Coordinates of C-alpha atoms and ligand atoms in Angstrom, one line a residue:
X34 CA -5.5 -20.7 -12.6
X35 CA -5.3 -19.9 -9.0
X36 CA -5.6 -16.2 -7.5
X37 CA -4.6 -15.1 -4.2
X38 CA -6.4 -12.4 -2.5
X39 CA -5.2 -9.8 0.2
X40 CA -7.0 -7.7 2.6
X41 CA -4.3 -4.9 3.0
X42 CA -3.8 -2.9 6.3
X43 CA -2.6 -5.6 8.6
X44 CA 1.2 -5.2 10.0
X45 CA 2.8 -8.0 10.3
X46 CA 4.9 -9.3 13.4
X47 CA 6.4 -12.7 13.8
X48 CA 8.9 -15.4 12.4
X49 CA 9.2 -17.2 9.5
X50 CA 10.6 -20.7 8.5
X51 CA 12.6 -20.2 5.5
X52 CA 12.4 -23.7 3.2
X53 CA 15.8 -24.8 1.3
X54 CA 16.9 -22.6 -1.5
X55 CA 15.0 -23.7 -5.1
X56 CA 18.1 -22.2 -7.3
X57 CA 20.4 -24.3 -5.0
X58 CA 18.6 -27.8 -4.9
X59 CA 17.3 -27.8 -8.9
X60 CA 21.5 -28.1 -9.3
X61 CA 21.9 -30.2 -6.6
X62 CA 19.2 -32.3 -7.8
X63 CA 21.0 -32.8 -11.3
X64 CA 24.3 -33.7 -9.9
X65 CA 21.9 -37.3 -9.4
X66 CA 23.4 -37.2 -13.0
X67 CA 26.9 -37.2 -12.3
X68 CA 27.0 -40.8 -10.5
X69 CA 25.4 -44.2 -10.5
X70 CA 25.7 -44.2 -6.3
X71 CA 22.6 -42.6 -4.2
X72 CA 22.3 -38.9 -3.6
X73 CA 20.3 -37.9 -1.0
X74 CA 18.9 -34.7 0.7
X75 CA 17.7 -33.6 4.1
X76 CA 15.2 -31.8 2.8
X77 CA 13.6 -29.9 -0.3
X78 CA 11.1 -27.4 -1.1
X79 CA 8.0 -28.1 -1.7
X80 CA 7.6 -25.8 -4.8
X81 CA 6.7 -26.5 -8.1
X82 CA 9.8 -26.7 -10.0
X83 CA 11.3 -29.0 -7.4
X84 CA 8.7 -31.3 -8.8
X85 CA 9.0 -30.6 -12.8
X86 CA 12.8 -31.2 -12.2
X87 CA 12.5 -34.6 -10.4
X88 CA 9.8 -35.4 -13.9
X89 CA 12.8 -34.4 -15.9
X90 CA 15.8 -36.5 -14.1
X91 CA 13.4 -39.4 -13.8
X92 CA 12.4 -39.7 -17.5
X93 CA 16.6 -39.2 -17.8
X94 CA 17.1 -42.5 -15.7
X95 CA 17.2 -40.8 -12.4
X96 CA 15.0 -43.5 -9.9
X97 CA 13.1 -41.6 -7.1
X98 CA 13.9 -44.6 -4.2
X99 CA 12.3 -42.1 -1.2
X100 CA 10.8 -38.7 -0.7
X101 CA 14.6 -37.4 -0.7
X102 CA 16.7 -39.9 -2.6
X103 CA 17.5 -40.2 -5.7
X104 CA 19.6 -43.2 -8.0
X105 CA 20.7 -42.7 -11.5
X106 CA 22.3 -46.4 -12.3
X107 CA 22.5 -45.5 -15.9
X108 CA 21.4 -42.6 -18.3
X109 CA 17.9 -44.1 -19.6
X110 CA 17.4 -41.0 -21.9
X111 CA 19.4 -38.2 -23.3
X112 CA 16.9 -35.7 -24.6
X113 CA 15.4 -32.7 -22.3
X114 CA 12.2 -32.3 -24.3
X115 CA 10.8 -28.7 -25.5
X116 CA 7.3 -29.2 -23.8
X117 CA 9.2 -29.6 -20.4
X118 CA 11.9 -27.5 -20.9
X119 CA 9.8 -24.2 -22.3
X120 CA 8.1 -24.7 -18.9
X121 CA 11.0 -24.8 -16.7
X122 CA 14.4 -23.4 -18.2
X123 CA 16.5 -24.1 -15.5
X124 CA 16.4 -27.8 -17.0
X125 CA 19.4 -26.4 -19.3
X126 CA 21.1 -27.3 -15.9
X127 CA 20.9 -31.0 -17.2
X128 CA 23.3 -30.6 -20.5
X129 CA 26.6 -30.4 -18.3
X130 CA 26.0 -33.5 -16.0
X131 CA 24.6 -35.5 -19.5
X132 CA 27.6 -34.7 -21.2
X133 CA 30.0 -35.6 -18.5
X134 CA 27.9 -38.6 -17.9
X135 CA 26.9 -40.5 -21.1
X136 CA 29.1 -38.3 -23.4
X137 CA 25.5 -36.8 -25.3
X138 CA 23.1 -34.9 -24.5
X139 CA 19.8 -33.1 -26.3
X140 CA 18.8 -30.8 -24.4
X141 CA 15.7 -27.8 -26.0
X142 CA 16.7 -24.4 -26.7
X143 CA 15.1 -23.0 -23.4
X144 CA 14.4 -19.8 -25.3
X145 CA 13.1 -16.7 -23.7
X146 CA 10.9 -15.7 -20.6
X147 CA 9.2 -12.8 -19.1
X148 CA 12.1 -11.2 -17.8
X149 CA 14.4 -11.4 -21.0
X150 CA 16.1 -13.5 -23.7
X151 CA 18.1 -15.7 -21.8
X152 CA 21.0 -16.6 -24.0
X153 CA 22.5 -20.0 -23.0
X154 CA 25.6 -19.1 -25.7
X155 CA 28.3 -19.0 -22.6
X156 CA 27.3 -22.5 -21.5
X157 CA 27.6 -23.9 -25.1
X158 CA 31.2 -22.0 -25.7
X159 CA 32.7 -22.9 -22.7
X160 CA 31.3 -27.1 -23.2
X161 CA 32.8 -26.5 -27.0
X162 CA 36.2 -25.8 -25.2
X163 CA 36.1 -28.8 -23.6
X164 CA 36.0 -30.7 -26.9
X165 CA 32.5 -31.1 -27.1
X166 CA 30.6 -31.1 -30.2
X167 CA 27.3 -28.6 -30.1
X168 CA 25.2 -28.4 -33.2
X169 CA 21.5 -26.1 -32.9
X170 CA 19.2 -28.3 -35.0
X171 CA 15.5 -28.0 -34.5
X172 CA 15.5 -25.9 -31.9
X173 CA 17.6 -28.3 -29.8
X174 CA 21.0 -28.2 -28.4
X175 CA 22.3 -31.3 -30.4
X176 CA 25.8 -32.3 -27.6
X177 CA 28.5 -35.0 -28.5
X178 CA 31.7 -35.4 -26.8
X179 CA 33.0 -39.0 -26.1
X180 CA 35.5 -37.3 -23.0
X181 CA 35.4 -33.8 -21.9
X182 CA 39.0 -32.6 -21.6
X183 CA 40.1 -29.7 -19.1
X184 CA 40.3 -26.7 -20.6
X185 CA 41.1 -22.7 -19.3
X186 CA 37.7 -20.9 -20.4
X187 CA 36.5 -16.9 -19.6
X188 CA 33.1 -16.4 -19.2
X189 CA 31.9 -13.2 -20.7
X190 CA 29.7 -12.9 -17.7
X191 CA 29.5 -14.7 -14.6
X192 CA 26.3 -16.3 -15.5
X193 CA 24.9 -18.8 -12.3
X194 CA 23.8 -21.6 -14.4
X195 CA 26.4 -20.8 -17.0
X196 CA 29.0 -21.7 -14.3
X197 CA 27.0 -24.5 -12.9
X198 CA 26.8 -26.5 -16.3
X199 CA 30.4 -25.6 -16.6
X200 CA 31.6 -26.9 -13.0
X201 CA 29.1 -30.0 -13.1
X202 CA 31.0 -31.2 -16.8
X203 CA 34.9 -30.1 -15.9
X204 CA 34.4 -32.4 -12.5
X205 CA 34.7 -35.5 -14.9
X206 CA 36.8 -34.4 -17.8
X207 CA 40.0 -35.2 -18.3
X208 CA 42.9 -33.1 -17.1
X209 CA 42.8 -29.6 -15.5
X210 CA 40.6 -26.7 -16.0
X211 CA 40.6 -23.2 -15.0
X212 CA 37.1 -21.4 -15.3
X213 CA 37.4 -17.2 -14.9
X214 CA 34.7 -14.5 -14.6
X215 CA 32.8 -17.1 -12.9
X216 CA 29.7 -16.6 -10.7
X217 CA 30.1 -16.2 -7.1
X218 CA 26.4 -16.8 -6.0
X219 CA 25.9 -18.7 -2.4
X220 CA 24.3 -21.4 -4.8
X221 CA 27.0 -21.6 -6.6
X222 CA 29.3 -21.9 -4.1
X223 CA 26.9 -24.9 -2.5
X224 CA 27.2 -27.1 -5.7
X225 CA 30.9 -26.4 -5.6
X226 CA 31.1 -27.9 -2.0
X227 CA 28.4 -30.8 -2.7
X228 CA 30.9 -31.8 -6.1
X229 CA 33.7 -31.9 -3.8
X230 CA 31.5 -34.5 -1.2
X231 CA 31.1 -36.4 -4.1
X232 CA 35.0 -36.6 -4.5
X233 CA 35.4 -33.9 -7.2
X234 CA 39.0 -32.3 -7.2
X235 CA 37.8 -28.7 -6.7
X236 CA 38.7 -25.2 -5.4
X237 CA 37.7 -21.3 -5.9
X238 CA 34.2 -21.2 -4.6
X239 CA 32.5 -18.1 -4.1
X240 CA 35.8 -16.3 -6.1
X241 CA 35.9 -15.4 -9.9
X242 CA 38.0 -18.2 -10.3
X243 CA 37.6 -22.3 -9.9
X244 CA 39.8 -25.0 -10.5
X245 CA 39.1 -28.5 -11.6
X246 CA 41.1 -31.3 -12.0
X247 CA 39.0 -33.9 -13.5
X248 CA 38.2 -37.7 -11.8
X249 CA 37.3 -41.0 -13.4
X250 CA 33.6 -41.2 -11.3
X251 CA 32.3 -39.5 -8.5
X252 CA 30.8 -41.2 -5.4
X253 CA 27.3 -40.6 -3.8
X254 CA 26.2 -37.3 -1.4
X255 CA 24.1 -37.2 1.4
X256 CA 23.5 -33.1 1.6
X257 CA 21.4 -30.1 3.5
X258 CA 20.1 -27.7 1.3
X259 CA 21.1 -23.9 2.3
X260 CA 18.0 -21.3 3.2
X261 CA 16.5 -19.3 0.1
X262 CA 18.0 -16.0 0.6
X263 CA 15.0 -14.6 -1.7
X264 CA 11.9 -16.3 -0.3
X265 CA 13.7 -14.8 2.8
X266 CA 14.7 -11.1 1.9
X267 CA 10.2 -11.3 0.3
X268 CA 9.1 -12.3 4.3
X269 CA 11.2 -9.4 5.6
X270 CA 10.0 -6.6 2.8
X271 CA 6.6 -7.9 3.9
X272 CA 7.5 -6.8 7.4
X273 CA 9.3 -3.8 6.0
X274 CA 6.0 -2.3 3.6
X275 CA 3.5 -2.9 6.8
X276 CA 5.6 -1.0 9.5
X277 CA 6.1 -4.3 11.1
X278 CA 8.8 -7.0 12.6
X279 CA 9.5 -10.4 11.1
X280 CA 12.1 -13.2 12.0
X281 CA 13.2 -15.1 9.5
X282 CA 15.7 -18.5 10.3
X283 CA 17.4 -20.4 9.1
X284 CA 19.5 -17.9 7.5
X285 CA 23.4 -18.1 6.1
X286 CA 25.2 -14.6 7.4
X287 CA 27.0 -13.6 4.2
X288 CA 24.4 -14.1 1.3
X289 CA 22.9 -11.2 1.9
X290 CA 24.7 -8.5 2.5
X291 CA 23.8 -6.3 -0.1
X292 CA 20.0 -6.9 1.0
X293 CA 20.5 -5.8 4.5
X294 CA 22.6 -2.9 4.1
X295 CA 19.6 -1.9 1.3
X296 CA 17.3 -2.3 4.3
X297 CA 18.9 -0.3 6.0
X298 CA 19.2 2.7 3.4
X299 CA 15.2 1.7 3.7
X300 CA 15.7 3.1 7.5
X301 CA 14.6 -0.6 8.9
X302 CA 16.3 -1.7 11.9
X303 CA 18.1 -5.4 10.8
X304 CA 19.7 -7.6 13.7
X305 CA 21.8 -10.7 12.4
X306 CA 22.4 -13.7 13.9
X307 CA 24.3 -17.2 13.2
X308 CA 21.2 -18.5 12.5
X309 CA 18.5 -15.7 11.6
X310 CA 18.1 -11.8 10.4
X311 CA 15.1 -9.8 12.1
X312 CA 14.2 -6.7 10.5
X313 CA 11.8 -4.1 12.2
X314 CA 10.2 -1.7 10.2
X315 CA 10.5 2.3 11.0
X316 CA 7.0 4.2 10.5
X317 CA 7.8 5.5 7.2
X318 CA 10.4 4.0 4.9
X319 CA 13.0 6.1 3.5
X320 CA 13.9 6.1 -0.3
X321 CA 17.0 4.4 -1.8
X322 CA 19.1 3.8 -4.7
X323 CA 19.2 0.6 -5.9
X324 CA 21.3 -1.2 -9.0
X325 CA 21.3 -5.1 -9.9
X326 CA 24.2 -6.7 -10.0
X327 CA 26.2 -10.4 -10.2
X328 CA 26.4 -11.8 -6.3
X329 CA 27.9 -9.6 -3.7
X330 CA 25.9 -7.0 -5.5
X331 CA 22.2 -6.7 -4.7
X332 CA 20.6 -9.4 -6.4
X333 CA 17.9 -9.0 -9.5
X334 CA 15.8 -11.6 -7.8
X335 CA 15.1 -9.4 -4.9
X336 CA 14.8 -6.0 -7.2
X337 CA 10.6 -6.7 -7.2
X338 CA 10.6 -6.7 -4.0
X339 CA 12.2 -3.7 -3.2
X340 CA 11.0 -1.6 -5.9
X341 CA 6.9 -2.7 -4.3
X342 CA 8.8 -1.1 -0.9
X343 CA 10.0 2.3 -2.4
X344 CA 6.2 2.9 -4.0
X345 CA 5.7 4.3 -0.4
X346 CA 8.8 5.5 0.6
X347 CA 9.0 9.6 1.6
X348 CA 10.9 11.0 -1.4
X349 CA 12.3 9.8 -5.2
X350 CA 13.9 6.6 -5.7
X351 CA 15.9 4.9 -8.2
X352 CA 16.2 1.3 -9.4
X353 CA 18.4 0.3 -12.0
X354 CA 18.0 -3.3 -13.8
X355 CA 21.7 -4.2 -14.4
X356 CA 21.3 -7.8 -14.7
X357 CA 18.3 -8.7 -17.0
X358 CA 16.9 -6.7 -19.6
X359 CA 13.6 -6.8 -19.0
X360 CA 12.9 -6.9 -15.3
X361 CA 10.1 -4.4 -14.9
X362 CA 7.1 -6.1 -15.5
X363 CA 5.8 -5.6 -11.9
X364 CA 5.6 -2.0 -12.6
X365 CA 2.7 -1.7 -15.0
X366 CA 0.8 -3.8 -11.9
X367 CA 1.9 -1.2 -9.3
X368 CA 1.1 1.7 -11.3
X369 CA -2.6 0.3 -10.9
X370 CA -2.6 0.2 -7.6
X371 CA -1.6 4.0 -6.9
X372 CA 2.6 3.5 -7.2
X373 CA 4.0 6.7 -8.8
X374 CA 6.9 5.0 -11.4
X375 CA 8.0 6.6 -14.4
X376 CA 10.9 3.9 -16.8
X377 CA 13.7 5.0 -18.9
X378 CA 15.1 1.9 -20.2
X379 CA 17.1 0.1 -17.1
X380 CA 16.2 2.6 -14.5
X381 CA 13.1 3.3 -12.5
X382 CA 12.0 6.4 -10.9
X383 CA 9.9 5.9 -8.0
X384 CA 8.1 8.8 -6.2
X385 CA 6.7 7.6 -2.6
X386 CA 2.7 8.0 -2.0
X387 CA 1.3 7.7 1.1
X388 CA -0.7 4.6 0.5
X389 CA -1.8 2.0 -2.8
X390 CA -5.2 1.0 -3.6
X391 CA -6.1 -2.8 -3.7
X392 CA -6.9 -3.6 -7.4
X393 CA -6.8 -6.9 -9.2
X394 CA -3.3 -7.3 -11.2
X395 CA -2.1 -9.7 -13.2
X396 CA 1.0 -11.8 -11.9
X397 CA 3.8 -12.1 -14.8
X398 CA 6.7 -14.0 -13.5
X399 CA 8.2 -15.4 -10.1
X400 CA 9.5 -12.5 -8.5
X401 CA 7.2 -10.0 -9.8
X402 CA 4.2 -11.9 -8.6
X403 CA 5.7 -11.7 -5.3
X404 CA 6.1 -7.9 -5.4
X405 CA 2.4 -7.8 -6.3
X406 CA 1.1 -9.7 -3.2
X407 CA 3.6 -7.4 -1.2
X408 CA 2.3 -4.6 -2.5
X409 CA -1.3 -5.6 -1.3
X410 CA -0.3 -6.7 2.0
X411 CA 0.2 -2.2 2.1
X412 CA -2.9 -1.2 0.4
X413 CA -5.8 -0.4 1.5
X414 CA -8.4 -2.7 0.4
X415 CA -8.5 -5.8 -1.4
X416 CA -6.0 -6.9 -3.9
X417 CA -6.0 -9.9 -6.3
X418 CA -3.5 -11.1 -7.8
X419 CA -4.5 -13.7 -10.6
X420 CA -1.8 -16.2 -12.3
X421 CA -0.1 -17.2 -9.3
X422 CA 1.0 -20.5 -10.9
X423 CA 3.9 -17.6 -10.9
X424 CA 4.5 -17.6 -7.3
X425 CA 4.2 -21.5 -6.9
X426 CA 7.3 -22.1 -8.8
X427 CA 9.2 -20.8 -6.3
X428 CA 7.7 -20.1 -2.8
X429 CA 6.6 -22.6 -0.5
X430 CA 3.1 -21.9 1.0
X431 CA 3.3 -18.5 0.7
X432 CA 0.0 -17.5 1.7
X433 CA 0.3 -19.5 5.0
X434 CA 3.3 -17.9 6.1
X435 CA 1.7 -14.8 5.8
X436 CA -0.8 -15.2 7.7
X437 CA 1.2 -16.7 10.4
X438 CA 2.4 -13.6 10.0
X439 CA -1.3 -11.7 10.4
X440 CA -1.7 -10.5 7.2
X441 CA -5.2 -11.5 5.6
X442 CA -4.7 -13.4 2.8
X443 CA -6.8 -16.8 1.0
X444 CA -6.0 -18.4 -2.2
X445 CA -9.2 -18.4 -4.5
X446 CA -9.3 -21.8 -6.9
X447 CA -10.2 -21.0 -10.5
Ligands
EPZ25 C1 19.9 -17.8 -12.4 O1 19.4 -17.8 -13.7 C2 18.6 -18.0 -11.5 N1 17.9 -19.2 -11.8 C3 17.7 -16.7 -11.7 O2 16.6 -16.8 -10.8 C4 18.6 -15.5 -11.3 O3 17.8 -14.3 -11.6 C5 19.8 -15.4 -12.2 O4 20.6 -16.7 -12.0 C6 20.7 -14.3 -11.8 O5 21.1 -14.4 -10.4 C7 18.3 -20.4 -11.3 O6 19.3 -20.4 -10.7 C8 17.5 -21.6 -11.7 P1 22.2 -15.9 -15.6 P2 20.4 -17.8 -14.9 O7 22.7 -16.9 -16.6 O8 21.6 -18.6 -14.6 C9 23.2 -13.4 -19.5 C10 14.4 -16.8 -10.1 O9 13.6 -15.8 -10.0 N2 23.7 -14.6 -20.1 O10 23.1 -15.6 -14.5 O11 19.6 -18.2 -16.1 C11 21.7 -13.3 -19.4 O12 21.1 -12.8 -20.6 C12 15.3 -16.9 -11.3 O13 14.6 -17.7 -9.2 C13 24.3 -14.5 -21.3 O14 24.4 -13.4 -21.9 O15 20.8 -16.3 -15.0 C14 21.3 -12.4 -18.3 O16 21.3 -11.1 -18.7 C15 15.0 -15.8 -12.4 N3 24.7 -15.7 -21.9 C16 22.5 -12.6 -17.4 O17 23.5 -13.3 -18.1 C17 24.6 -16.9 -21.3 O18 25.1 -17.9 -21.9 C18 22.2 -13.3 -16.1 O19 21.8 -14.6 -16.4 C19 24.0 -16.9 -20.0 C20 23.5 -15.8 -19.4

């Protein structure tokens, strides 16, 4: 298992390239499901659940004809298998487009991670009120509907796959549907548009409410992938924790509202622009309070992030977990390297020191990893961060684009 080390100390000034959103294109990518035309894609990123994802489709019948285009002719295979799925449980995001498609689907319980549970009991009520039949046998989700029919469902929470697998299966069922408390996440909002390329009858993006009105087949799409708003808002707390300026572009103004204005509590300096956000750093960051929260809120991906910016912030900050139930893994990691956090349930205290010490920690899940290398890119010393088969499931070269941004930083093979 690889390790990445950092030599802290360096401030970093520059720009950064941000690749296409992962939790926008592993949706897009299933919607290959939906029709038996070609689906293509300007672009994806080059991390490594883009790759189990395309394993998944393509032992489902979904042919790889070029780096970027995909065919699904016919469903070859129903069945998500556990050994895949326990690595990757955004494969769930399979059982909508399966049902719609072939009218079955067996998809594996994804069952829990890191960061908490992960119920997937929303995705399975609101597919049971479409007239499908769900049966829990073996530890998979056992799905049989012969045609989906339109159906008004509310979603206890706006869960982002939850709404996906929902969208993706209402676009061919029969008849209307009305899906409430829905998520409102840019990603969301993105598979909503690419249904409606594909000739889906579609409306409510980025609102708590979407209508469907079910088609027969949908056509092909030929799509570019938006930014990732959270391998973005990582570049810019790098620049933020080392007193620094970075550039990041492309960027979508309006999926990250929350972040910036967050920043700015932080007392950086953040300039926008149709096609990138700048952030400079002030000499000493100031501290914030911080909650979780369903998009426009501040999103739990980027809590990590923030929380490795506030170990050095002057003054007592709070961070409260709203989302997940068991975000906090990063902090027994920071607390090694000097950060002052005491944890009462959802809600961190954070008291600013003036600097960390490099130590070795141990990275636990995607976001938290990150937090860990951001932390280092601070300290003084060295800083090793081992398990970063973490970090590769969702950022693109992250090392690389750190140092383009000065900081030292090498990847060490195990
Ligand atoms: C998506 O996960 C993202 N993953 C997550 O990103 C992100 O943290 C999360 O949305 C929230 O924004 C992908 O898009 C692939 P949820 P998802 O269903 O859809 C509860 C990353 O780091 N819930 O919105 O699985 C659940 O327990 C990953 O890139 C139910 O109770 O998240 C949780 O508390 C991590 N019942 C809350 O909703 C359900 O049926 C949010 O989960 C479904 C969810």
């Amino acid at each position: 298992m690889d390790s990445l080390v950092v030599e802290g100390g360096q401030i970093l000034k520059g720009k950064v390239e941000v690749p296409p959103a992962k939790n926008a294109a592993l949706p897009l990518l299933c919607l290959s499901l939906l029709t038996a035309e070609k689906v293509s894609f300007e672009s994806l990123p080059d991390v490594a659940d883009i790759q189990s994802m395309q394993k998944m489709l393509e032992h489902l019948g979904v042919e790889k004809l070029d780096k970027n285009l995909f065919q699904c002719k016919t469903i070859k295979s129903v069945q998500a298998p556990y050994e895949w799925v326990r690595k990757m449980r955004a494969s769930i995001l399979v059982l909508g487009p399966l049902l719609a498609r072939a009218g079955r689907a067996e998809v594996s319980m994804p069952g829990g991670c890191a960061i908490g549970e992960r119920p997937v009991g929303i995705h399975l009520d609101g597919l049971r009120a479409m007239g499908a039949t769900i049966n829990l046998e073996n530890g998979y989700i056992q799905a049989e509907c012969k045609k989906l029919r339109g159906t008004k469902f509310v979603l206890d929470f706006p869960t982002v796959t939850g709404t996906i697998n929902l969208v993706t299966a209402a676009a061919l069922a029969e008849g209307e549907s009305l899906l409430e408390n829905v998520a409102c996440e840019p990603e969301v909002v993105e598979i909503v548009q690419a249904l409606r390329q594909m000739g889906a009858k579609i409306s409510g993006e980025g609102t708590s409410q979407i209508k469907i009105t079910g088609v027969p087949k949908l056509n092909g799409l030929k799509w570019q992938i938006q930014p990732d708003r959270i391998q973005l808002l990582t570049y810019l707390a790098a620049g933020a924790l080392t007193g620094g300026e970075v550039e990041c572009t492309p960027y979508r103004q309006g999926t990250l509202n929350a972040v910036v204005q967050k920043f700015r509590e932080l007392g950086c300096e953040m300039i926008e622009t149709s096609e990138s956000l700048r952030l400079k750093a002030p000499q000493r960051l100031k501290s914030i309070h911080l909650e979780t929260a369903p998009f426009p809120g501040f999103p739990t991906d980027g809590q990590a992030q923030f929380m490795a910016c506030t170990t050095l912030a002057a003054g007592s900050s709070t961070i409260r977990e709203l989302v997940f139930e068991n975000r906090f893994q990063h902090v027994a990691e920071l607390r090694r390297m000097g950060a002052k956090i005491e944890v009462d349930g959802n809600t961190a205290v954070i008291s600013g020191v003036d600097h960390l010490s490099g130590a070795s920690v141990m990275a636990s899940d995607l976001r938290a990893s990150a937090s860990l290398v951001l932390a280092g890119l601070s300290a003084h010393g060295k800083t090793k961060v081992l398990r970063v088969y973490h970090l590769d499931r969702g950022y693109e070269m992250l090392e690389a684009k750190l140092r383009k941004l000065g900081a030292k930083i090498t990847r060490e093979k195990e």
